Amino acid sequence: MPNSVLSTDAGVVRVTAPGRKECEGTGDSPGDGLPLTSVHPNFTLTNLRPSGFEPRVTGMDWLADSRLVICTWGGTNDSGTSQAGEVWILGNTGGNTSPGAVTTKRIGSNLKEPMGLKIVDGVVYVSEKMRLTRLVDTNGDEVADQYQQVATWPYGGTFHEFAFGLLYADGYFYINLSVGIDYGGATTNPRSRSPTAAPPSKSTRTPARGRTSPAACGPRTASGGARRTASSSPTTRAAGCPPRNWCTSSRAVSSTTTSTRPARSRAPRSPNP
């Protein structure tokens, strides 16, 4: 069809209809051009979700006794008052198990969209939207009695300012901060999580007791990371970008860090802020 017969209204952006789109080639296979249809033969899929337990898992780590600890998203709103995130311990998740054998125990609640969880010396830490929080059990029942604010970082109150992929190494936590986005897709301006004229998002590190400092800037929404060496912390960028603010996506990047001066953590906060 010649281009001369095609037209659209000036100044109007057309989007594709909803639903999955596929382009199939003669050499395509599941996972390479076509949707996955089964588990990779090198893996065994085991259902660990008991009936009625439907957590929106955003982070996980393991206790020394091999029990699994997860945090859940808990919803979002633009007012900064959503506090429905939770932390759970799951037992009997390894070996020959089944949903009926898995146990669940809620040990934390009233969290602001926790997107990362790490256990250090038996203590659970979670990255909420604007702070790193330590869950402290004072009476031995494993349920958090204190929610201690370890450190904070800039937060402008938009729905998209997540704190992903909590890592820990050499006395420091590493968090990936997402760029703020307005409803409709435009990047929030001014950008609360970046210095003036700096890239929109950054990876941040904080001592176990101290203030945060930037470790790298540039990713739009670095939604994952892995610690490779004592001085490098790769992150991965999320696919897609907001309209009118296009940038590269879906690639892995590597960053190096420098030392910072530790500072005292803030006072504990109530379990029901």
Short mmCIF file of C-alpha atoms in Angstrom, two decimals:
data_model
loop_
_atom_site.label_atom_id
_atom_site.label_comp_id
_atom_site.label_asym_id
_atom_site.label_seq_id
_atom_site.Cartn_x
_atom_site.Cartn_y
_atom_site.Cartn_z
CA MET A 1 0.00 0.00 0.00
CA PRO A 2 1.58 3.33 -1.00
CA ASN A 3 2.15 5.95 1.69
CA SER A 4 0.19 8.47 -0.33
CA VAL A 5 -3.11 6.81 0.62
CA LEU A 6 -2.37 6.85 4.36
CA SER A 7 -3.22 9.81 6.59
CA THR A 8 -3.91 10.81 10.21
CA ASP A 9 -5.09 13.94 11.98
CA ALA A 10 -2.36 16.49 12.64
CA GLY A 11 -1.16 16.65 16.24
CA VAL A 12 -2.89 13.41 17.25
CA VAL A 13 -0.98 10.39 18.57
CA ARG A 14 -2.57 7.06 17.70
CA VAL A 15 -2.00 4.08 19.96
CA THR A 16 -2.50 0.40 19.24
CA ALA A 17 -5.58 -1.42 20.45
CA PRO A 18 -5.27 -3.28 23.78
CA GLY A 19 -4.32 -6.93 23.87
CA ARG A 20 -1.26 -9.05 23.11
CA LYS A 21 0.37 -8.62 19.72
CA GLU A 22 2.59 -11.26 18.15
CA CYS A 23 4.82 -11.40 15.10
CA GLU A 24 5.57 -15.01 14.24
CA GLY A 25 8.43 -16.15 12.06
CA THR A 26 9.14 -19.57 10.62
CA GLY A 27 12.05 -20.06 13.04
CA ASP A 28 10.32 -18.75 16.18
CA SER A 29 9.90 -20.93 19.25
CA PRO A 30 8.53 -20.40 22.78
CA GLY A 31 10.76 -17.89 24.52
CA ASP A 32 12.23 -16.72 21.20
CA GLY A 33 9.45 -14.90 19.42
CA LEU A 34 6.51 -16.87 20.80
CA PRO A 35 4.97 -16.90 24.31
CA LEU A 36 6.25 -19.50 26.75
CA THR A 37 4.00 -22.55 26.89
CA SER A 38 5.71 -24.56 29.64
CA VAL A 39 8.51 -24.51 32.23
CA HIS A 40 12.07 -24.81 30.95
CA PRO A 41 13.12 -28.49 31.16
CA ASN A 42 16.00 -27.59 33.47
CA PHE A 43 13.56 -26.34 36.12
CA THR A 44 10.84 -27.90 38.25
CA LEU A 45 7.77 -25.79 38.99
CA THR A 46 6.31 -26.17 42.50
CA ASN A 47 3.23 -24.30 43.67
CA LEU A 48 3.95 -22.72 47.07
CA ARG A 49 0.71 -20.76 47.48
CA PRO A 50 -1.84 -22.15 49.93
CA SER A 51 -5.50 -21.76 49.04
CA GLY A 52 -6.70 -18.21 49.68
CA PHE A 53 -3.18 -16.80 50.04
CA GLU A 54 -2.63 -14.37 47.15
CA PRO A 55 0.31 -12.08 47.99
CA ARG A 56 1.61 -9.52 45.49
CA VAL A 57 5.25 -10.41 46.10
CA THR A 58 7.77 -7.59 45.63
CA GLY A 59 10.81 -8.91 47.52
CA MET A 60 12.12 -12.08 49.14
CA ASP A 61 14.99 -13.51 51.14
CA TRP A 62 15.67 -16.60 53.26
CA LEU A 63 16.17 -17.03 56.99
CA ALA A 64 19.03 -19.14 58.32
CA ASP A 65 16.59 -22.05 58.83
CA SER A 66 15.62 -21.91 55.10
CA ARG A 67 12.20 -20.38 55.65
CA LEU A 68 11.20 -17.87 52.97
CA VAL A 69 10.41 -14.25 53.89
CA ILE A 70 8.45 -12.11 51.42
CA CYS A 71 7.14 -8.55 51.30
CA THR A 72 3.97 -7.56 49.45
CA TRP A 73 3.13 -4.45 47.46
CA GLY A 74 0.02 -3.23 49.26
CA GLY A 75 -1.42 -0.88 46.64
CA THR A 76 -0.77 2.70 45.72
CA ASN A 77 -2.25 6.15 45.71
CA ASP A 78 -0.97 9.63 45.01
CA SER A 79 -1.61 11.03 48.47
CA GLY A 80 1.16 9.11 50.26
CA THR A 81 -1.26 7.56 52.76
CA SER A 82 -1.38 4.00 51.38
CA GLN A 83 0.11 1.74 54.07
CA ALA A 84 -1.03 -1.76 53.11
CA GLY A 85 2.32 -3.47 52.48
CA GLU A 86 3.08 -6.58 54.55
CA VAL A 87 5.88 -9.02 55.40
CA TRP A 88 5.29 -12.78 55.70
CA ILE A 89 7.31 -15.85 56.69
CA LEU A 90 6.58 -18.97 54.62
CA GLY A 91 7.56 -22.38 56.00
CA ASN A 92 7.97 -25.75 54.25
CA THR A 93 8.78 -24.16 50.91
CA GLY A 94 11.71 -26.44 50.04
CA GLY A 95 12.04 -30.03 48.92
CA ASN A 96 9.04 -32.25 48.25
CA THR A 97 6.26 -29.88 49.32
CA SER A 98 2.81 -28.73 48.24
CA PRO A 99 0.48 -25.75 48.83
CA GLY A 100 -1.20 -27.60 51.70
CA ALA A 101 2.14 -28.08 53.47
CA VAL A 102 3.27 -24.44 53.20
CA THR A 103 2.73 -22.36 56.34
CA THR A 104 2.23 -18.57 56.40
CA LYS A 105 2.82 -16.07 59.20
CA ARG A 106 2.47 -12.31 58.89
CA ILE A 107 5.26 -10.55 60.76
CA GLY A 108 4.92 -6.99 59.45
CA SER A 109 2.21 -4.66 58.15
CA ASN A 110 1.30 -1.00 57.51
CA LEU A 111 4.24 -0.55 55.11
CA LYS A 112 4.36 1.97 52.27
CA GLU A 113 4.68 -0.19 49.14
CA PRO A 114 7.82 -2.15 50.09
CA MET A 115 9.68 -3.20 46.94
CA GLY A 116 12.76 -4.82 48.43
CA LEU A 117 13.56 -7.10 51.36
CA LYS A 118 16.86 -8.23 52.85
CA ILE A 119 17.71 -10.23 55.99
CA VAL A 120 20.91 -9.17 57.75
CA ASP A 121 22.03 -11.01 60.91
CA GLY A 122 18.53 -12.43 61.28
CA VAL A 123 16.82 -9.02 61.10
CA VAL A 124 14.39 -8.12 58.28
CA TYR A 125 14.90 -4.85 56.37
CA VAL A 126 12.50 -3.51 53.74
CA SER A 127 12.74 -0.59 51.32
CA GLU A 128 9.55 1.45 51.42
CA LYS A 129 8.90 4.27 48.97
CA MET A 130 10.81 6.89 50.93
CA ARG A 131 12.75 5.01 53.62
CA LEU A 132 14.69 1.96 54.68
CA THR A 133 12.90 0.24 57.58
CA ARG A 134 14.16 -2.30 60.09
CA LEU A 135 11.57 -4.73 61.52
CA VAL A 136 12.42 -5.48 65.16
CA ASP A 137 10.93 -8.30 67.24
CA THR A 138 11.31 -7.56 70.97
CA ASN A 139 9.44 -10.51 72.54
CA GLY A 140 10.59 -13.48 70.45
CA ASP A 141 7.36 -14.20 68.56
CA GLU A 142 8.94 -13.10 65.22
CA VAL A 143 6.25 -10.43 64.70
CA ALA A 144 7.64 -6.90 64.42
CA ASP A 145 6.97 -4.75 67.48
CA GLN A 146 9.06 -1.83 66.23
CA TYR A 147 9.50 -0.36 62.76
CA GLN A 148 12.80 1.50 62.94
CA GLN A 149 13.52 4.06 60.24
CA VAL A 150 17.15 3.51 59.26
CA ALA A 151 17.39 6.15 56.52
CA THR A 152 15.30 8.18 54.08
CA TRP A 153 15.70 9.47 50.52
CA PRO A 154 13.94 12.14 48.43
CA TYR A 155 10.26 11.40 47.75
CA GLY A 156 7.83 13.68 45.93
CA GLY A 157 4.63 11.72 46.58
CA THR A 158 3.96 10.42 43.06
CA PHE A 159 2.70 6.89 42.48
CA HIS A 160 5.75 5.78 40.47
CA GLU A 161 8.54 6.54 42.97
CA PHE A 162 9.38 2.96 43.91
CA ALA A 163 12.48 1.75 45.78
CA PHE A 164 13.42 -1.55 44.13
CA GLY A 165 15.86 -4.37 44.64
CA LEU A 166 17.28 -4.04 48.15
CA LEU A 167 20.83 -5.42 48.32
CA TYR A 168 23.35 -5.58 51.16
CA ALA A 169 27.13 -5.86 51.14
CA ASP A 170 30.04 -4.69 53.28
CA GLY A 171 27.84 -2.78 55.72
CA TYR A 172 25.84 -0.94 53.05
CA PHE A 173 22.35 -1.34 51.61
CA TYR A 174 21.76 -0.58 47.92
CA ILE A 175 18.38 0.59 46.61
CA ASN A 176 17.23 1.43 43.08
CA LEU A 177 14.99 4.50 43.02
CA SER A 178 12.46 4.89 40.23
CA VAL A 179 11.79 8.16 38.43
CA GLY A 180 8.57 9.93 39.41
CA ILE A 181 5.84 9.86 36.76
CA ASP A 182 2.57 11.79 36.61
CA TYR A 183 -0.69 10.04 35.78
CA GLY A 184 -0.82 10.04 31.98
CA GLY A 185 2.84 9.15 31.52
CA ALA A 186 4.90 12.36 31.70
CA THR A 187 7.99 12.41 33.90
CA THR A 188 7.34 14.47 37.02
CA ASN A 189 8.96 17.89 36.92
CA PRO A 190 10.71 18.88 39.11
CA ARG A 191 12.24 15.48 39.74
CA SER A 192 12.32 15.03 43.49
CA ARG A 193 14.90 12.22 43.42
CA SER A 194 17.57 13.91 41.36
CA PRO A 195 19.84 16.93 41.65
CA THR A 196 19.16 19.79 39.27
CA ALA A 197 19.98 18.83 35.66
CA ALA A 198 20.80 15.25 36.69
CA PRO A 199 19.34 12.06 35.17
CA PRO A 200 15.84 11.10 36.33
CA SER A 201 16.61 8.10 38.52
CA LYS A 202 19.48 6.70 40.51
CA SER A 203 20.84 3.82 42.52
CA THR A 204 21.37 4.79 46.15
CA ARG A 205 23.31 3.22 48.96
CA THR A 206 23.02 3.68 52.69
CA PRO A 207 24.97 2.31 55.67
CA ALA A 208 23.09 0.06 58.07
CA ARG A 209 23.10 3.13 60.34
CA GLY A 210 23.46 6.23 58.20
CA ARG A 211 22.30 8.67 55.55
CA THR A 212 21.88 7.80 51.90
CA SER A 213 24.19 8.81 49.09
CA PRO A 214 23.91 8.36 45.30
CA ALA A 215 25.92 5.50 43.82
CA ALA A 216 24.85 5.94 40.18
CA CYS A 217 22.42 8.05 38.13
CA GLY A 218 20.75 7.53 34.77
CA PRO A 219 18.40 4.50 34.76
CA ARG A 220 14.72 5.31 34.30
CA THR A 221 13.32 2.55 36.48
CA ALA A 222 16.07 0.25 37.67
CA SER A 223 13.82 -2.55 38.89
CA GLY A 224 16.49 -5.09 39.80
CA GLY A 225 20.13 -5.51 40.63
CA ALA A 226 22.86 -7.93 41.63
CA ARG A 227 26.05 -7.50 43.61
CA ARG A 228 28.99 -8.67 41.49
CA THR A 229 32.10 -7.46 43.33
CA ALA A 230 32.90 -5.29 46.33
CA SER A 231 32.92 -2.19 44.12
CA SER A 232 30.28 -2.77 41.43
CA SER A 233 26.51 -3.01 41.56
CA PRO A 234 24.82 -3.78 38.22
CA THR A 235 21.21 -2.75 37.73
CA THR A 236 18.64 -3.50 35.05
CA ARG A 237 16.37 -0.97 33.43
CA ALA A 238 12.67 -1.58 33.06
CA ALA A 239 11.13 -1.85 29.60
CA GLY A 240 9.25 1.12 28.24
CA CYS A 241 9.42 4.84 28.86
CA PRO A 242 6.88 7.61 29.47
CA PRO A 243 5.56 9.57 26.45
CA ARG A 244 7.51 12.71 25.58
CA ASN A 245 10.38 11.47 27.75
CA TRP A 246 11.79 8.59 25.73
CA CYS A 247 15.04 6.99 26.84
CA THR A 248 16.82 3.69 26.37
CA SER A 249 15.38 0.66 28.20
CA SER A 250 15.72 -3.06 28.87
CA ARG A 251 19.46 -3.20 29.28
CA ALA A 252 21.85 -4.11 32.06
CA VAL A 253 24.25 -1.47 33.35
CA SER A 254 27.17 -1.60 35.78
CA SER A 255 28.00 1.04 38.37
CA THR A 256 30.85 1.57 40.81
CA THR A 257 30.60 3.13 44.25
CA THR A 258 32.71 5.28 46.53
CA SER A 259 32.82 5.50 50.30
CA THR A 260 30.48 7.72 52.34
CA ARG A 261 30.52 8.88 55.94
CA PRO A 262 28.09 6.96 58.18
CA ALA A 263 25.54 8.84 60.27
CA ARG A 264 23.06 7.89 62.96
CA SER A 265 19.71 6.38 62.06
CA ARG A 266 16.48 8.14 62.90
CA ALA A 267 14.27 7.23 65.87
CA PRO A 268 11.95 4.19 65.67
CA ARG A 269 8.44 4.74 64.38
CA SER A 270 5.19 3.16 65.50
CA PRO A 271 3.92 -0.06 63.89
CA ASN A 272 0.84 1.97 62.94
CA PRO A 273 2.10 5.27 61.47
#
